[in-house]
Short mmCIF file of C-alpha atoms and ligand atoms in Angstrom, two decimals:
data_model
loop_
_atom_site.label_atom_id
_atom_site.label_comp_id
_atom_site.label_asym_id
_atom_site.label_seq_id
_atom_site.Cartn_x
_atom_site.Cartn_y
_atom_site.Cartn_z
CA MET C 1 62.13 9.96 -54.28
CA SER C 2 61.19 13.20 -52.68
CA SER C 3 62.50 16.47 -54.08
CA PRO C 4 63.03 19.54 -52.29
CA ALA C 5 61.62 21.70 -54.88
CA THR C 6 58.19 20.33 -54.58
CA ARG C 7 58.03 20.15 -50.85
CA ILE C 8 55.30 22.26 -49.05
CA LEU C 9 56.61 25.43 -47.68
CA SER C 10 53.51 26.81 -46.31
CA LEU C 11 49.90 26.22 -45.95
CA ASP C 12 47.41 29.07 -45.63
CA PHE C 13 43.77 29.34 -45.44
CA GLU C 14 41.15 32.18 -44.88
CA PRO C 15 37.63 32.96 -44.79
CA LEU C 16 36.04 33.16 -48.45
CA ASP C 17 32.85 35.11 -47.74
CA ILE C 18 30.65 36.09 -50.94
CA PRO C 19 27.22 37.53 -50.83
CA LEU C 20 24.56 35.84 -52.87
CA MET C 21 22.43 37.78 -55.45
CA GLU C 22 19.18 36.66 -53.55
CA PRO C 23 18.58 34.06 -50.87
CA PHE C 24 18.64 30.38 -52.08
CA VAL C 25 15.85 28.29 -50.67
CA ILE C 26 15.89 24.54 -50.97
CA ALA C 27 14.19 21.84 -49.01
CA ILE C 28 16.87 21.62 -46.33
CA GLY C 29 17.13 25.35 -45.64
CA ARG C 30 17.61 28.90 -46.62
CA LEU C 31 21.01 30.51 -47.48
CA GLU C 32 21.77 34.21 -47.58
CA HIS C 33 25.66 34.09 -47.53
CA VAL C 34 28.27 31.54 -48.72
CA ARG C 35 30.97 31.10 -46.15
CA ASN C 36 33.49 28.97 -47.79
CA VAL C 37 37.37 28.82 -47.23
CA LEU C 38 40.23 29.59 -49.50
CA ILE C 39 43.18 27.33 -49.13
CA THR C 40 46.78 28.41 -50.41
CA VAL C 41 49.58 25.84 -50.58
CA THR C 42 52.97 27.29 -51.37
CA LEU C 43 55.89 25.08 -52.48
CA GLU C 44 59.60 25.46 -52.07
CA ASN C 45 59.93 26.17 -55.75
CA GLY C 46 57.39 29.12 -55.63
CA VAL C 47 54.46 27.04 -57.21
CA ILE C 48 51.22 27.94 -55.49
CA GLY C 49 48.23 25.67 -55.51
CA TYR C 50 44.62 27.09 -54.72
CA GLY C 51 41.67 25.23 -53.26
CA GLU C 52 38.33 26.02 -52.02
CA ALA C 53 36.38 24.15 -49.28
CA ALA C 54 32.51 24.84 -49.43
CA PRO C 55 30.88 23.32 -46.32
CA LEU C 56 27.06 23.09 -46.08
CA GLU C 57 26.14 22.15 -42.66
CA PRO C 58 22.80 20.64 -43.19
CA ILE C 59 24.46 18.11 -45.76
CA ASN C 60 27.94 17.28 -44.54
CA GLY C 61 27.89 18.85 -40.85
CA GLU C 62 30.81 21.10 -41.68
CA ASN C 63 30.84 24.98 -41.44
CA GLN C 64 33.40 27.67 -41.97
CA ALA C 65 34.65 27.27 -38.25
CA THR C 66 35.20 23.60 -38.47
CA VAL C 67 36.96 23.80 -41.75
CA LEU C 68 39.29 26.36 -40.49
CA ALA C 69 40.01 24.36 -37.42
CA THR C 70 40.53 21.24 -39.18
CA LEU C 71 42.99 22.85 -41.52
CA GLN C 72 44.66 24.34 -38.53
CA SER C 73 45.39 21.00 -37.15
CA LEU C 74 46.41 19.47 -40.55
CA SER C 75 49.08 22.13 -41.04
CA PRO C 76 51.94 20.08 -39.10
CA VAL C 77 51.05 16.98 -40.96
CA LEU C 78 51.63 18.71 -44.35
CA ALA C 79 54.65 20.96 -43.45
CA GLY C 80 57.76 19.74 -45.58
CA ARG C 81 55.99 17.12 -47.25
CA ASP C 82 56.23 16.51 -51.13
CA VAL C 83 53.17 17.81 -52.97
CA MET C 84 54.12 15.14 -55.70
CA GLU C 85 52.91 12.35 -53.07
CA TRP C 86 49.37 13.84 -53.07
CA ARG C 87 47.59 10.46 -53.08
CA ARG C 88 49.54 9.44 -49.90
CA LEU C 89 48.79 12.85 -48.21
CA SER C 90 45.16 12.46 -49.14
CA ARG C 91 45.22 8.86 -47.66
CA GLU C 92 46.73 10.23 -44.52
CA LEU C 93 44.23 13.10 -44.42
CA ALA C 94 41.25 10.80 -44.76
CA GLY C 95 42.51 8.60 -41.98
CA LEU C 96 42.95 11.46 -39.69
CA PHE C 97 39.79 13.61 -40.53
CA SER C 98 37.19 10.95 -42.17
CA MET C 99 34.35 13.26 -41.43
CA GLN C 100 35.71 16.37 -42.57
CA ALA C 101 35.02 15.98 -46.29
CA ALA C 102 34.87 19.62 -47.45
CA ALA C 103 37.97 20.54 -45.64
CA ARG C 104 39.84 17.61 -47.08
CA ALA C 105 38.29 18.26 -50.71
CA GLY C 106 39.61 21.96 -50.51
CA LEU C 107 43.07 20.76 -49.31
CA GLU C 108 43.25 18.02 -52.00
CA MET C 109 42.19 20.53 -54.73
CA ALA C 110 45.04 22.91 -53.47
CA LEU C 111 47.62 20.19 -53.50
CA LEU C 112 46.74 18.75 -56.92
CA ASP C 113 46.46 22.23 -58.34
CA ALA C 114 50.11 22.78 -57.23
CA ALA C 115 51.22 19.21 -58.28
CA THR C 116 49.73 19.71 -61.86
CA LYS C 117 51.34 23.08 -62.01
CA CYS C 118 54.71 21.47 -61.33
CA MET C 119 53.90 18.79 -64.13
CA ARG C 120 52.88 21.67 -66.33
CA VAL C 121 49.70 19.88 -67.12
CA PRO C 122 46.14 21.07 -66.91
CA LEU C 123 43.96 19.13 -64.54
CA TYR C 124 41.41 17.82 -67.22
CA GLN C 125 44.41 16.31 -68.90
CA PHE C 126 45.96 14.81 -65.73
CA PHE C 127 42.56 13.09 -64.97
CA GLY C 128 42.79 11.56 -68.40
CA GLY C 129 41.73 14.10 -71.08
CA MET C 130 38.69 12.62 -72.07
CA GLY C 131 37.12 15.94 -72.76
CA ASP C 132 37.80 19.60 -72.30
CA ARG C 133 34.48 21.08 -71.61
CA VAL C 134 31.14 20.45 -69.80
CA GLU C 135 27.71 21.48 -70.27
CA THR C 136 25.89 22.51 -67.19
CA ASP C 137 22.22 22.78 -66.20
CA ILE C 138 20.73 25.73 -64.29
CA SER C 139 18.89 25.54 -61.09
CA ILE C 140 15.60 27.14 -60.05
CA PRO C 141 15.35 27.28 -56.41
CA ILE C 142 11.99 26.88 -54.32
CA VAL C 143 10.09 30.07 -55.36
CA GLU C 144 6.71 31.21 -56.36
CA PRO C 145 5.44 29.98 -59.77
CA ASP C 146 5.60 33.48 -61.36
CA ARG C 147 9.24 33.93 -60.23
CA ALA C 148 10.09 30.30 -61.52
CA ARG C 149 8.52 31.15 -64.99
CA GLU C 150 10.59 34.49 -65.18
CA LEU C 151 13.80 32.48 -64.17
CA ALA C 152 13.21 29.81 -66.77
CA GLN C 153 12.54 32.41 -69.52
CA GLY C 154 16.01 34.25 -68.45
CA ILE C 155 17.82 30.67 -68.58
CA THR C 156 16.51 29.53 -71.80
CA ALA C 157 17.49 32.73 -73.46
CA GLN C 158 21.16 32.02 -72.56
CA GLY C 159 20.84 28.66 -74.60
CA VAL C 160 20.60 26.41 -71.61
CA ARG C 161 19.15 22.95 -72.30
CA PHE C 162 18.51 21.55 -68.90
CA ILE C 163 17.01 23.11 -66.01
CA LYS C 164 17.05 21.71 -62.60
CA ILE C 165 14.13 22.46 -60.43
CA LYS C 166 14.39 22.32 -56.51
CA VAL C 167 11.37 20.50 -55.08
CA GLY C 168 10.32 19.03 -51.73
CA SER C 169 8.21 21.90 -50.55
CA GLY C 170 4.98 19.92 -50.88
CA LEU C 171 3.12 18.51 -54.02
CA ASP C 172 0.99 21.22 -55.06
CA ALA C 173 3.66 23.82 -54.92
CA ASP C 174 6.27 21.67 -56.59
CA ILE C 175 3.79 20.82 -59.48
CA ALA C 176 2.86 24.46 -59.86
CA ARG C 177 6.50 25.33 -60.05
CA THR C 178 7.22 22.77 -62.42
CA LEU C 179 4.35 23.61 -64.76
CA ALA C 180 5.60 27.45 -64.68
CA VAL C 181 9.07 26.33 -65.56
CA ARG C 182 7.88 24.49 -68.67
CA GLU C 183 5.75 27.56 -69.73
CA GLY C 184 8.83 29.82 -69.29
CA ALA C 185 11.36 27.28 -71.16
CA PRO C 186 9.21 25.05 -73.09
CA GLY C 187 12.31 23.61 -75.09
CA CYS C 188 14.32 22.76 -72.00
CA GLU C 189 14.44 19.35 -70.35
CA ILE C 190 13.45 19.21 -66.60
CA GLN C 191 15.44 17.76 -63.71
CA LEU C 192 13.92 17.60 -60.20
CA ASP C 193 16.05 17.74 -56.81
CA ALA C 194 14.15 17.18 -53.74
CA ASN C 195 16.96 17.38 -51.24
CA GLN C 196 15.49 14.56 -49.37
CA GLY C 197 12.11 16.38 -48.86
CA TYR C 198 9.72 13.41 -49.79
CA SER C 199 8.73 10.09 -48.71
CA ALA C 200 9.15 7.36 -51.47
CA PRO C 201 5.30 7.27 -52.25
CA GLU C 202 4.99 11.14 -52.36
CA ALA C 203 7.94 11.23 -54.84
CA VAL C 204 6.24 8.51 -57.26
CA GLU C 205 2.79 10.62 -56.91
CA LEU C 206 4.73 13.74 -57.97
CA LEU C 207 6.22 11.99 -61.11
CA ARG C 208 2.75 10.45 -61.77
CA GLU C 209 1.06 13.91 -61.54
CA LEU C 210 3.68 15.41 -63.81
CA ARG C 211 3.33 12.63 -66.33
CA GLY C 212 -0.37 13.45 -66.37
CA GLN C 213 0.60 16.91 -67.49
CA GLY C 214 2.95 15.76 -70.22
CA ILE C 215 6.33 16.22 -68.21
CA ARG C 216 8.47 13.19 -68.16
CA VAL C 217 11.63 14.52 -66.19
CA ARG C 218 15.10 13.78 -67.34
CA LEU C 219 16.38 13.07 -63.73
CA PHE C 220 14.77 12.94 -60.15
CA GLU C 221 17.60 13.71 -57.59
CA GLN C 222 17.48 12.52 -53.97
CA PRO C 223 13.51 12.31 -53.63
CA VAL C 224 13.89 10.78 -50.13
CA PRO C 225 15.81 11.02 -46.82
CA LYS C 226 19.32 10.17 -47.30
CA HIS C 227 19.28 6.89 -45.17
CA ASP C 228 16.06 5.64 -46.72
CA ARG C 229 17.69 3.30 -49.15
CA LEU C 230 14.67 1.22 -49.63
CA GLY C 231 12.70 4.38 -50.17
CA LEU C 232 15.01 5.19 -53.04
CA LYS C 233 14.74 1.82 -54.51
CA PHE C 234 10.92 2.10 -54.45
CA VAL C 235 11.10 5.46 -56.47
CA THR C 236 13.86 3.98 -58.91
CA GLU C 237 11.47 1.03 -59.54
CA GLN C 238 8.13 2.84 -59.69
CA GLY C 239 8.99 6.28 -60.86
CA ARG C 240 9.70 5.48 -64.45
CA VAL C 241 12.45 7.93 -64.72
CA PRO C 242 16.29 7.94 -63.82
CA VAL C 243 16.72 8.33 -60.11
CA ALA C 244 19.95 9.87 -58.54
CA ALA C 245 21.35 9.37 -55.20
CA ASP C 246 23.12 12.63 -53.83
CA GLU C 247 22.91 13.00 -50.06
CA THR C 248 22.98 9.23 -49.76
CA VAL C 249 26.44 9.01 -51.23
CA PHE C 250 29.50 10.20 -49.68
CA GLY C 251 31.93 7.42 -50.43
CA ALA C 252 32.42 4.40 -52.77
CA SER C 253 30.98 1.95 -50.14
CA ASP C 254 27.85 3.76 -50.26
CA VAL C 255 27.70 3.28 -54.10
CA LEU C 256 28.39 -0.55 -53.43
CA ASP C 257 25.29 -0.86 -51.20
CA LEU C 258 23.12 0.99 -53.78
CA ALA C 259 24.20 -1.35 -56.55
CA HIS C 260 23.50 -4.43 -54.51
CA LEU C 261 20.11 -2.99 -53.76
CA GLY C 262 19.47 -1.77 -57.26
CA ALA C 263 18.40 1.56 -55.55
CA ALA C 264 19.54 4.15 -57.99
CA ASN C 265 20.30 4.80 -61.63
CA VAL C 266 22.57 7.87 -61.26
CA VAL C 267 25.17 8.97 -58.48
CA ASN C 268 25.64 12.67 -57.97
CA ILE C 269 29.48 13.13 -57.16
CA LYS C 270 30.38 16.21 -55.29
CA LEU C 271 33.89 16.89 -54.42
CA MET C 272 32.73 18.52 -51.00
CA LYS C 273 31.31 15.24 -49.96
CA SER C 274 34.22 12.88 -50.84
CA GLY C 275 37.20 14.67 -51.72
CA LEU C 276 39.13 14.21 -54.97
CA VAL C 277 40.41 10.72 -54.67
CA GLU C 278 37.38 9.27 -53.05
CA GLY C 279 35.43 11.00 -55.74
CA MET C 280 37.54 9.01 -58.45
CA ASP C 281 36.78 5.76 -56.64
CA ILE C 282 33.01 6.58 -56.51
CA ALA C 283 33.16 7.02 -60.15
CA ALA C 284 34.97 3.78 -60.77
CA VAL C 285 32.51 1.92 -58.69
CA CYS C 286 29.60 3.54 -60.53
CA ARG C 287 31.18 2.53 -64.06
CA ALA C 288 31.69 -1.22 -62.74
CA ALA C 289 27.94 -1.23 -61.55
CA ASN C 290 26.52 0.40 -64.57
CA ILE C 291 25.36 3.40 -62.42
CA ARG C 292 25.52 6.61 -64.45
CA LEU C 293 27.53 9.86 -63.35
CA MET C 294 26.47 13.19 -62.36
CA ILE C 295 28.42 16.02 -60.91
CA GLY C 296 27.40 18.69 -58.62
CA GLY C 297 28.61 20.92 -55.86
CA MET C 298 27.37 22.70 -52.68
CA ILE C 299 27.29 26.55 -53.08
CA GLU C 300 30.73 27.08 -54.64
CA SER C 301 32.53 29.88 -56.25
CA LYS C 302 34.37 29.42 -59.68
CA LEU C 303 37.62 28.00 -58.06
CA ALA C 304 35.68 24.74 -56.74
CA MET C 305 33.43 24.70 -59.78
CA CYS C 306 36.28 24.80 -62.17
CA CYS C 307 38.09 21.87 -60.39
CA SER C 308 34.76 19.93 -60.67
CA ALA C 309 34.66 20.72 -64.38
CA HIS C 310 38.24 19.54 -64.95
CA PHE C 311 37.28 16.21 -62.97
CA ALA C 312 34.11 15.61 -65.00
CA ALA C 313 35.77 16.47 -68.35
CA GLY C 314 38.94 14.74 -67.81
CA ASN C 315 37.64 11.35 -66.37
CA GLY C 316 34.61 11.38 -68.81
CA GLY C 317 31.22 9.64 -68.65
CA PHE C 318 29.28 12.22 -66.85
CA ASP C 319 25.83 12.37 -68.29
CA TYR C 320 24.58 15.08 -65.73
CA ILE C 321 26.51 18.25 -65.16
CA ASP C 322 25.24 20.67 -62.27
CA LEU C 323 27.90 23.21 -61.87
CA ASP C 324 25.94 26.47 -61.93
CA THR C 325 26.27 27.85 -58.31
CA PRO C 326 28.94 30.56 -59.17
CA LEU C 327 25.81 32.40 -61.04
CA LEU C 328 24.11 32.67 -57.68
CA LEU C 329 27.02 34.72 -56.25
CA ALA C 330 26.99 38.57 -56.17
CA GLU C 331 30.70 38.67 -56.78
CA ASP C 332 33.46 36.60 -58.48
CA PRO C 333 36.60 36.87 -56.47
CA PHE C 334 38.66 34.63 -58.86
CA GLU C 335 40.62 35.30 -62.20
CA GLY C 336 41.03 32.74 -65.05
CA GLY C 337 39.13 29.42 -64.83
CA TYR C 338 36.83 28.02 -67.45
CA ARG C 339 35.50 30.28 -70.21
CA VAL C 340 31.73 30.50 -70.29
CA GLU C 341 29.77 30.23 -73.53
CA GLY C 342 26.10 29.89 -72.55
CA PRO C 343 25.89 26.73 -70.60
CA ILE C 344 29.28 25.31 -71.96
CA TYR C 345 32.35 25.77 -69.52
CA HIS C 346 35.40 25.51 -71.81
CA LEU C 347 38.92 24.33 -70.31
CA SER C 348 40.98 23.86 -73.41
CA HIS C 349 42.92 27.06 -73.00
CA ILE C 350 44.08 26.26 -69.50
CA GLU C 351 47.84 25.34 -69.46
CA ALA C 352 48.36 23.91 -66.02
CA GLY C 353 46.57 23.04 -62.89
CA ILE C 354 43.08 24.39 -62.22
CA GLY C 355 44.03 27.68 -63.88
CA CYS C 356 42.00 29.82 -61.51
CA TRP C 357 43.41 31.91 -58.80
CA PRO C 358 42.13 34.82 -56.53
CA LYS C 359 41.99 38.34 -58.01
CA GLY C 360 45.08 40.34 -57.37
CA ARG C 361 47.42 37.32 -56.43
CA PRO C 362 49.92 35.43 -58.32
CA SER C 363 48.63 32.66 -60.57
CA GLY C 364 51.17 30.42 -58.99
CA MET C 365 52.50 28.76 -62.22
CA LEU C 366 55.94 27.30 -62.39
CA GLY C 367 58.33 30.09 -63.54
MG1 LIG B 1 21.27 17.53 -55.20
#
C-alpha cells in the first residue's frame, strides 16, 4: 500500500564539480577534474535522499551531460511515486535506461538513502549488517618510479596494508614502478590494475618478471581488454595470482559467462557500472560461482564511496576494498559519512541512510 508520506515530492540534480589534487593517469586516460552529478530526492514527509552519479566516459560511455539529460527525462517517471517501492522503481529505470548505469546508480542511491531514512535504519544494516566497517587499499597512478616510491612511503605511514598500482603503460615502466613501490612500502601487499592495458601474454610476462624479483601480487585486475574473455581466462590460468574482472563486468549475466569459462577469480563491483540492485545480483551470482568479491568505484567523492562502503560492509564477503578516490580530491563537499581511521572506514555511528549530505544543507533525516 502506497503511503502519501513517502511519495516523491521532487527530484533535483546539479553538477558536482570537484578539482583533483593532481592529474590522475591510468591506462585508459588522464583526468584533471571530476565532473559528477549530485542528486536530491525530497519526499512528502520532508525526508531528503542524496545520491551521486560518477560517470567515467572511457569506461561506461556516460558523462556529466548525459547523466543530467537522463535524470531530466526520468523526472516525470518518479514524480509522486512511493520511495518505499525502490526496487520496483529501480526495475523500471533499468528498463528505460539500461545503458545509463551511472545515472541510475546515483538515483538508486538517493532513493535508498531516502527509504532507509524513513525506516530509521543505516544503510549497512539494511543490506544485512554483516559488518560495520571496511579496510580500503590506496592506489598509485601511472607515475615515474621516484614519485611512486614517495607516494608509497606516505601511504604506508598511514597504516595502509594494501597498495594498488596502476599499470598497463608498458612492461619496463610498470616493473620499475612496482619495484619502487615495494622499496617505499616493503610491508604492504601489492595489487595491480592494468585497466585493459595488456594482451594476455604480456600480462603473464609481467607477473613472471615480478615473481623473478620476489614480488607475488595479491590481485591482478583487468589485465586485458574488456571483451577479451579468453585472454582473461588465459591470465587466470597462467598468472598464478588471483585475477579480477572489472571493466568486463557490468551485470550479473557477465559474471555467469565468466563463471562458465572459468575466466576470473574475483569480480570488481562498482555501483556506477551496475546500480545497486544489479550490484546485489552480481554479488549473489559471484557467491554461487565461488568467485570472490571486490568493491571499487569511478572517481567518486565521499557520498558515493560511503554508499559503497555500506554496500560492502552490510552485504559482507568482500575480500578486496578499493574505495580511496575521495583522497584524490582537493575538496570534500560533504558532511557526515564514514569516519576514517587510517585505511579503515567506520560506519557504526551512522543512524540512518547513507549518513552523508552536502555541506550547508539539511541532513534530510526523518524529524
Ligand atoms: Mg579497476
